[in-house]
mmCIF file of C-alpha atoms in Angstrom:
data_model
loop_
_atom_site.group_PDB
_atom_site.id
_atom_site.type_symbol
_atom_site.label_atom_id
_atom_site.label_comp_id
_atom_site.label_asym_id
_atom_site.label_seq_id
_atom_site.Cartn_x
_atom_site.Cartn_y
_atom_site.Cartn_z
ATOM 1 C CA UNK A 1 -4.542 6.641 26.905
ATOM 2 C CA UNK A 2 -7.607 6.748 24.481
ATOM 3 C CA UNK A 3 -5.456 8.234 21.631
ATOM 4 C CA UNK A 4 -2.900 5.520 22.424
ATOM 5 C CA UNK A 5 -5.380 2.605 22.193
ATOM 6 C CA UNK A 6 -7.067 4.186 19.080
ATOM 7 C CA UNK A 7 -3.705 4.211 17.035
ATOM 8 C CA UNK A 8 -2.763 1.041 18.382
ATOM 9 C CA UNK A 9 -6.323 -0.016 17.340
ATOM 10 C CA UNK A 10 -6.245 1.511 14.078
ATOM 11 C CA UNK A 11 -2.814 -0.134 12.833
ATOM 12 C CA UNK A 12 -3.620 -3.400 13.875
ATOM 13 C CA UNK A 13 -7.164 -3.229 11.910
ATOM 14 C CA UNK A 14 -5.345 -2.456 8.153
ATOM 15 C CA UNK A 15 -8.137 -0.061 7.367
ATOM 16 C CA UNK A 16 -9.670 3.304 8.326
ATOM 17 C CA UNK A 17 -11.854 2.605 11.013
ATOM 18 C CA UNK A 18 -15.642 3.765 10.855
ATOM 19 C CA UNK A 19 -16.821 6.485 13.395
ATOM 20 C CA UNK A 20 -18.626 3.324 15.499
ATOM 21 C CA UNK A 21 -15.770 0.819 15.247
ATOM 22 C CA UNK A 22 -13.478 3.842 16.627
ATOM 23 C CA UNK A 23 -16.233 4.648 19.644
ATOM 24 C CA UNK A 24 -16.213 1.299 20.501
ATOM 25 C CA UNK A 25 -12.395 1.912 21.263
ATOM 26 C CA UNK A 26 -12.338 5.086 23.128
ATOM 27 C CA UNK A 27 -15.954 5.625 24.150
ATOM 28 C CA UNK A 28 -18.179 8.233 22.487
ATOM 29 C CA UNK A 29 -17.643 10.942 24.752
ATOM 30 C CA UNK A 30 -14.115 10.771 24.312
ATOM 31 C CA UNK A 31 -13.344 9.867 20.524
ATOM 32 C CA UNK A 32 -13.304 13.590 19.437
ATOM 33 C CA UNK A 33 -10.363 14.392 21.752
ATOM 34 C CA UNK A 34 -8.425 11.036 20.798
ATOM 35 C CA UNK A 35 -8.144 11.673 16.955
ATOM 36 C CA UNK A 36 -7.220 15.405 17.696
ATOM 37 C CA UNK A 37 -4.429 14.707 19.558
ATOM 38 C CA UNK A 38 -3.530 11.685 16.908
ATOM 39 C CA UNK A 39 -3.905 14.283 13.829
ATOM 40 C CA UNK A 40 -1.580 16.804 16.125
ATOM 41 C CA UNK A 41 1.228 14.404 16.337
ATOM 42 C CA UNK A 42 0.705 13.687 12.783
ATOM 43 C CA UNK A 43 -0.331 10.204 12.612
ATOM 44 C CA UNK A 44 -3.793 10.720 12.035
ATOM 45 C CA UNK A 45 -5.584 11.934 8.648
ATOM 46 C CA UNK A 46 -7.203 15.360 9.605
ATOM 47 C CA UNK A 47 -8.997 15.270 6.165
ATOM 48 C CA UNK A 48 -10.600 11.252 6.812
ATOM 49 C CA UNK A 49 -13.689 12.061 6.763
ATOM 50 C CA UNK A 50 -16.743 10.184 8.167
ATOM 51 C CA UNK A 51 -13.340 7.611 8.933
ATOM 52 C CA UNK A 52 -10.538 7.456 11.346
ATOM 53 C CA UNK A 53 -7.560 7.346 9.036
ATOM 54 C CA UNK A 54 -4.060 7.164 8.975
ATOM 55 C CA UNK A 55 -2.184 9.958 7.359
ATOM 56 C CA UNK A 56 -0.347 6.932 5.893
ATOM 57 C CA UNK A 57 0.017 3.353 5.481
ATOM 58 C CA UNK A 58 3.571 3.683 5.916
ATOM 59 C CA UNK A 59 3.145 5.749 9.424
ATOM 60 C CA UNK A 60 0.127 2.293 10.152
ATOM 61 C CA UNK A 61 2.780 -0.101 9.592
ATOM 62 C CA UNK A 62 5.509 2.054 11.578
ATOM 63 C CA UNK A 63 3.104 2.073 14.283
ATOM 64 C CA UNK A 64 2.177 -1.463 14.317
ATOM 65 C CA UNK A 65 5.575 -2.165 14.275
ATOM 66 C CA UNK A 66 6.187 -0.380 17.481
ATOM 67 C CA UNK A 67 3.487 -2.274 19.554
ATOM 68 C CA UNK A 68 5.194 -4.790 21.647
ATOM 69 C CA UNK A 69 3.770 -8.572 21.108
ATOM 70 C CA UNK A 70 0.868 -8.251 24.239
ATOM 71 C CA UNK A 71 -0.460 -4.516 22.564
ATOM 72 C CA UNK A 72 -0.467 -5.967 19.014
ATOM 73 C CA UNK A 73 -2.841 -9.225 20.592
ATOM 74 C CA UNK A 74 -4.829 -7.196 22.895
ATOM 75 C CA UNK A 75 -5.415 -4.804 19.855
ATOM 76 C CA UNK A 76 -6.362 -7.661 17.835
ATOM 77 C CA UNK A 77 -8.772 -9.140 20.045
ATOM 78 C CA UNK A 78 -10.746 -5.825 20.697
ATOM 79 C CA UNK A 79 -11.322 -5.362 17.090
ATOM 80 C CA UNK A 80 -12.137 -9.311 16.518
ATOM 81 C CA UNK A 81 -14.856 -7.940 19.722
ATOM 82 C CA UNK A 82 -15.769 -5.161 17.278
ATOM 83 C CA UNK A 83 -16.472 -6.904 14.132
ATOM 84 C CA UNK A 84 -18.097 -9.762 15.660
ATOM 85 C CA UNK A 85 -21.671 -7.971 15.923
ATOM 86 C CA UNK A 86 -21.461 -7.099 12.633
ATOM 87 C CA UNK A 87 -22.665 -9.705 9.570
ATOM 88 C CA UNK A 88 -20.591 -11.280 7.291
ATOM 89 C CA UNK A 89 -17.354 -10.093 8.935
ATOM 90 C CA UNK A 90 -15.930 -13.233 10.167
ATOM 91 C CA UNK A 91 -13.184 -13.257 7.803
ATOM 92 C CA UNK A 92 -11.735 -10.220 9.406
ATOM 93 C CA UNK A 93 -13.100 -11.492 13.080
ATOM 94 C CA UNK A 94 -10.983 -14.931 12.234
ATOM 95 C CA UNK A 95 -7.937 -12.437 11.129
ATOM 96 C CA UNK A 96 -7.980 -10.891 14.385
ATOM 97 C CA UNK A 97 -8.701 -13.654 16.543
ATOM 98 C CA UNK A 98 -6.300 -15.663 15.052
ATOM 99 C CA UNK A 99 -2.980 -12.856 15.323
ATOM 100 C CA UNK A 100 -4.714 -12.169 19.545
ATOM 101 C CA UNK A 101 -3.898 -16.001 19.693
ATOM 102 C CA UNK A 102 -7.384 -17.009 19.989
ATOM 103 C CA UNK A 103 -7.134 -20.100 17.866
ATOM 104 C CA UNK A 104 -10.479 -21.754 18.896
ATOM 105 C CA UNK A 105 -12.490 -18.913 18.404
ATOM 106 C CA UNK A 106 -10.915 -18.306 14.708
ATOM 107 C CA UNK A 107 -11.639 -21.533 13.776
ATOM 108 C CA UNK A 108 -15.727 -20.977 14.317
ATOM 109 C CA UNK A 109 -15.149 -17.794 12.715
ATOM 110 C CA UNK A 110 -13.674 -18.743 9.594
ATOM 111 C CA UNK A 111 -16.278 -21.646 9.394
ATOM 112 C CA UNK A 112 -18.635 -19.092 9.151
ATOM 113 C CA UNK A 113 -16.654 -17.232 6.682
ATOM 114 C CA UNK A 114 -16.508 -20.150 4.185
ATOM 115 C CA UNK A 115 -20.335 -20.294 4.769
ATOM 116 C CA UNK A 116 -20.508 -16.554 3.733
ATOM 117 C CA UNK A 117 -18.295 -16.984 0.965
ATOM 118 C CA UNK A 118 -20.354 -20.435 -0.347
ATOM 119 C CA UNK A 119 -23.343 -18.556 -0.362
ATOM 120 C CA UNK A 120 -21.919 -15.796 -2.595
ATOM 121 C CA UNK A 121 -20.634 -18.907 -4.943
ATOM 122 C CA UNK A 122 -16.953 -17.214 -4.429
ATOM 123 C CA UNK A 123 -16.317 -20.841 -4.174
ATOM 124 C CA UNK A 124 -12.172 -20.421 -4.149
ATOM 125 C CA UNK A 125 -12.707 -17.854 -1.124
ATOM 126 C CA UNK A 126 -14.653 -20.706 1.037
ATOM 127 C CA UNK A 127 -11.938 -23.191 0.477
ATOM 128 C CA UNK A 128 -9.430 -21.245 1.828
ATOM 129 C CA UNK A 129 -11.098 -20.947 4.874
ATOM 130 C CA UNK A 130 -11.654 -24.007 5.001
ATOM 131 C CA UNK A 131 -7.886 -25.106 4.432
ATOM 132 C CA UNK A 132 -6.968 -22.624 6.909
ATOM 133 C CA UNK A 133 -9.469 -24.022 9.590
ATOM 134 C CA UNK A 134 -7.745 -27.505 9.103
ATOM 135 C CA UNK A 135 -4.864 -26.383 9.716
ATOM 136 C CA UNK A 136 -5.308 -24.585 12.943
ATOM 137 C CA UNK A 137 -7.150 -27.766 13.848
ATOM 138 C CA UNK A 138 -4.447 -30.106 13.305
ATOM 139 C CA UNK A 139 -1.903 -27.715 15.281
ATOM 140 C CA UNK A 140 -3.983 -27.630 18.193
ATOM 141 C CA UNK A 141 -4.332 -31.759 17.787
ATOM 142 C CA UNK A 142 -8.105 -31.484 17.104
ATOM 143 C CA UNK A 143 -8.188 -34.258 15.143
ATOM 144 C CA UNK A 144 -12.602 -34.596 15.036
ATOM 145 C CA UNK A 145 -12.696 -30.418 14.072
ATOM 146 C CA UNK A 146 -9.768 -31.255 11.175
ATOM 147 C CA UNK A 147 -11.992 -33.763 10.087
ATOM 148 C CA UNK A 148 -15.006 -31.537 9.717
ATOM 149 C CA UNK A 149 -13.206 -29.050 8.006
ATOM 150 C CA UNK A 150 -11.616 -31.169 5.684
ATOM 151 C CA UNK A 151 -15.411 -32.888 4.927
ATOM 152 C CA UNK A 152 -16.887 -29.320 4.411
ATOM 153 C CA UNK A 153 -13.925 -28.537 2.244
ATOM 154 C CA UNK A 154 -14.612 -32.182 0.166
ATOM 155 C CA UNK A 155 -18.254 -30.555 -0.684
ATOM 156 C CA UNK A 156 -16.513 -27.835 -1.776
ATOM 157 C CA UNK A 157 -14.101 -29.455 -4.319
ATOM 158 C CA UNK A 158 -17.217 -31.470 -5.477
ATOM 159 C CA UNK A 159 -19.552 -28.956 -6.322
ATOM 160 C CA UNK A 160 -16.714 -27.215 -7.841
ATOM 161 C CA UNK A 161 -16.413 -30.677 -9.924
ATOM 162 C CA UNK A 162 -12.632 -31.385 -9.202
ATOM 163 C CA UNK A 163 -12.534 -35.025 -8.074
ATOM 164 C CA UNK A 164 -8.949 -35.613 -7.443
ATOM 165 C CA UNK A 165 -9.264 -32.625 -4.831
ATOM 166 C CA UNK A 166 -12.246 -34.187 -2.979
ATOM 167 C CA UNK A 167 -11.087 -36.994 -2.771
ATOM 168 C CA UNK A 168 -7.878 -35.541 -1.246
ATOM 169 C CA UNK A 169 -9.710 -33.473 1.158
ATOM 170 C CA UNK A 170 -12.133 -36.353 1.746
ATOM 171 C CA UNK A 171 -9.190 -38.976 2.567
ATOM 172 C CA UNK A 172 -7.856 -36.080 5.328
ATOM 173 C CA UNK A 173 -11.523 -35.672 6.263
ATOM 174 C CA UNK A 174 -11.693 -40.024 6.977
ATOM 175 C CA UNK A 175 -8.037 -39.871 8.714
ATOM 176 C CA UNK A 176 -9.288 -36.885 10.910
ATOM 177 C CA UNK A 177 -12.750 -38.591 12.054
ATOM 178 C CA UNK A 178 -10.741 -42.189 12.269
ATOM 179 C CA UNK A 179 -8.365 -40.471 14.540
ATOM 180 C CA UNK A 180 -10.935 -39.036 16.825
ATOM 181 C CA UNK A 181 -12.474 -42.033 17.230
ATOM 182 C CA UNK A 182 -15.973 -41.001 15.654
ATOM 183 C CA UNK A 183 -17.765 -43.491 14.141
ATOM 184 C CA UNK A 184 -20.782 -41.552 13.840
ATOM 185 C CA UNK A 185 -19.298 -39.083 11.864
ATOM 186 C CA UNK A 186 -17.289 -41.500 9.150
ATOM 187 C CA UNK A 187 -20.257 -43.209 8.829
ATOM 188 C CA UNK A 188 -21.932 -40.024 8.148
ATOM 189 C CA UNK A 189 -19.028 -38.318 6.268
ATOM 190 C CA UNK A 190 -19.242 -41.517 3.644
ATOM 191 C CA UNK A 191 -23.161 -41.451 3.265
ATOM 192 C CA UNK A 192 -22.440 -37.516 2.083
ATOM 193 C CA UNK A 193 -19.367 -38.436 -0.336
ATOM 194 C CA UNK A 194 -21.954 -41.267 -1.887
ATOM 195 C CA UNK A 195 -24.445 -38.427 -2.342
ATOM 196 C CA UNK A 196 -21.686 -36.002 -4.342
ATOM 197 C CA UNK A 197 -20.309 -39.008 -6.274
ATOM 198 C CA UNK A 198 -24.331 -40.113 -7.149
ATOM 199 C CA UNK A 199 -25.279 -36.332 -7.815
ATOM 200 C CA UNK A 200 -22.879 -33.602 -8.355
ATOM 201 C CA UNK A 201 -20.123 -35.646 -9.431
ATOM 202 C CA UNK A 202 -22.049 -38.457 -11.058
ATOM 203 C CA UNK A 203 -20.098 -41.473 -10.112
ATOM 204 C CA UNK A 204 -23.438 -43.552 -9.513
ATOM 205 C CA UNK A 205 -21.230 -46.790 -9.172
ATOM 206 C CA UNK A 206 -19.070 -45.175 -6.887
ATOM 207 C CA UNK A 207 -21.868 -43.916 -4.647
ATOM 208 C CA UNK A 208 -22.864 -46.866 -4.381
ATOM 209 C CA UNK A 209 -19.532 -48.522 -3.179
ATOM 210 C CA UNK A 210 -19.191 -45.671 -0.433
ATOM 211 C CA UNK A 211 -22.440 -46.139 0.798
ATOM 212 C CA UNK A 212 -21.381 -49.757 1.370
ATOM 213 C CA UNK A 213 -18.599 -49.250 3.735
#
C-alpha cells in the first residue's frame, strides 16, 4: 500500500518528488521499501537521486491515467496538504486543491499566489490567478469573492497601465459587489479606482468623478 500511494502520489504531482514531500506520503520508516519495490516493477527511476522520480513521463501519465476519479482527488489533496507548509507554493497548492475538488480552498490559495507573483512584479502571472479565482467564484455563485477578485485584478491592469482592462475588470468587480449586496465594499472598491485613475493612471478628473459616486 505505501508503494501504491507513492506512485499514485507521484503522478498526480507532475514532478519528482523531494525525499520530504515523498515521507510525508509513506512515512519515513517506510519510504525506502516503497521506491524499491516501485523501481522493481519499473516505474520508478533507480538513478533519481536525492528525488523520487519516474523512470518516465510517459509511464507518470500512464499511471495517472489508471487512477480511478476518487485516487486521482485523494492524491491531489494530500499533496495540496504537502505543499501547503511550504512558502510561495500556493500556485501548485491551488493546482491540487482545485483537481481534489476543493474549490474554496483553491480560491485562498491562488489569492495568495497572485500576491507572490505581484511581489516578484511577474505581473502577467498574478492576473491569471486572479482571472482564475473569479472564475471559480462565479461557478460556485460567490458573487462578493468574484467581486474581490475582479477588484484585485483592476489594480493589476492599472499598475500595469492598461485602462481599457481595468476598467473591464473593475465593471465585473462593481457587478460582483452590487450583486452581493455590499455597499461597503463598492463604496470602497470606487474610493481605490479614484486613487489608480488620480495616481498610477493619471486620470485626475476621473478620480475625481469616482470618488463622487
Amino acid at each position: 500500500p505505501a508503494a501504491r500511494d507513492l506512485v499514485a502520489v507521484a503522478a498526480a504531482a507532475g514532478r519528482a518528488l523531494t525525499v520530504p514531500e515523498a515521507a510525508a506520503v509513506t512515512g519515513a520508516e517506510r519510504l525506502d521499501r516503497a521506491v524499491a519495490e516501485g523501481v522493481e516493477v519499473g516505474l520508478l527511476d533507480p538513478d533519481a537521486g536525492v528525488e523520487v522520480a519516474f523512470a518516465h513521463d510517459l509511464v507518470r501519465r500512464a499511471c495517472y491515467g489508471e487512477l480511478s476519479a476518487g485516487r486521482r482527488r485523494a492524491a491531489h489533496a494530500r499533496l495540496a496538504e504537502i505543499v501547503a507548509p511550504r512558502g510561495r507554493l500556493h500556485a501548485e497548492g491551488a493546482h491540487h486543491l482545485r483537481h481534489a475538488g476543493e474549490e474554496g480552498r483553491a480560491r485562498s490559495f491562488l489569492l495568495a499566489a497572485a500576491s507572490d507573483a505581484r511581489a516578484l512584479g511577474a505581473l502577467d502571472q498574478a492576473a491569471g490567478f486572479l482571472r482564475d479565482a473569479a472564475g471559480s467564484a462565479a461557478g460556485a455563485g460567490e458573487a462578493a469573492a468574484e467581486g474581490e477578485a475582479w477588484l484585485a485584478l483592476a489594480e493589476i491592469e492599472a499598475w500595469r497601465g492598461d485602462r481599457p482592462a481595468m476598467d473591464a475588470a473593475f465593471d465585473n468587480a462593481r457587478a460582483g459587489l452590487v450583486a452581493a449586496g455590499d455597499v461597503r465594499g463598492l463604496a470602497a472598491a470606487l474610493a481605490e479606482r479614484a486613487r489608480w485613475l488620480r495616481t498610477t493612471t493619471c486620470y485626475p478628473e476621473e478620480a475625481l468623478r469616482s470618488s463622487r459616486e
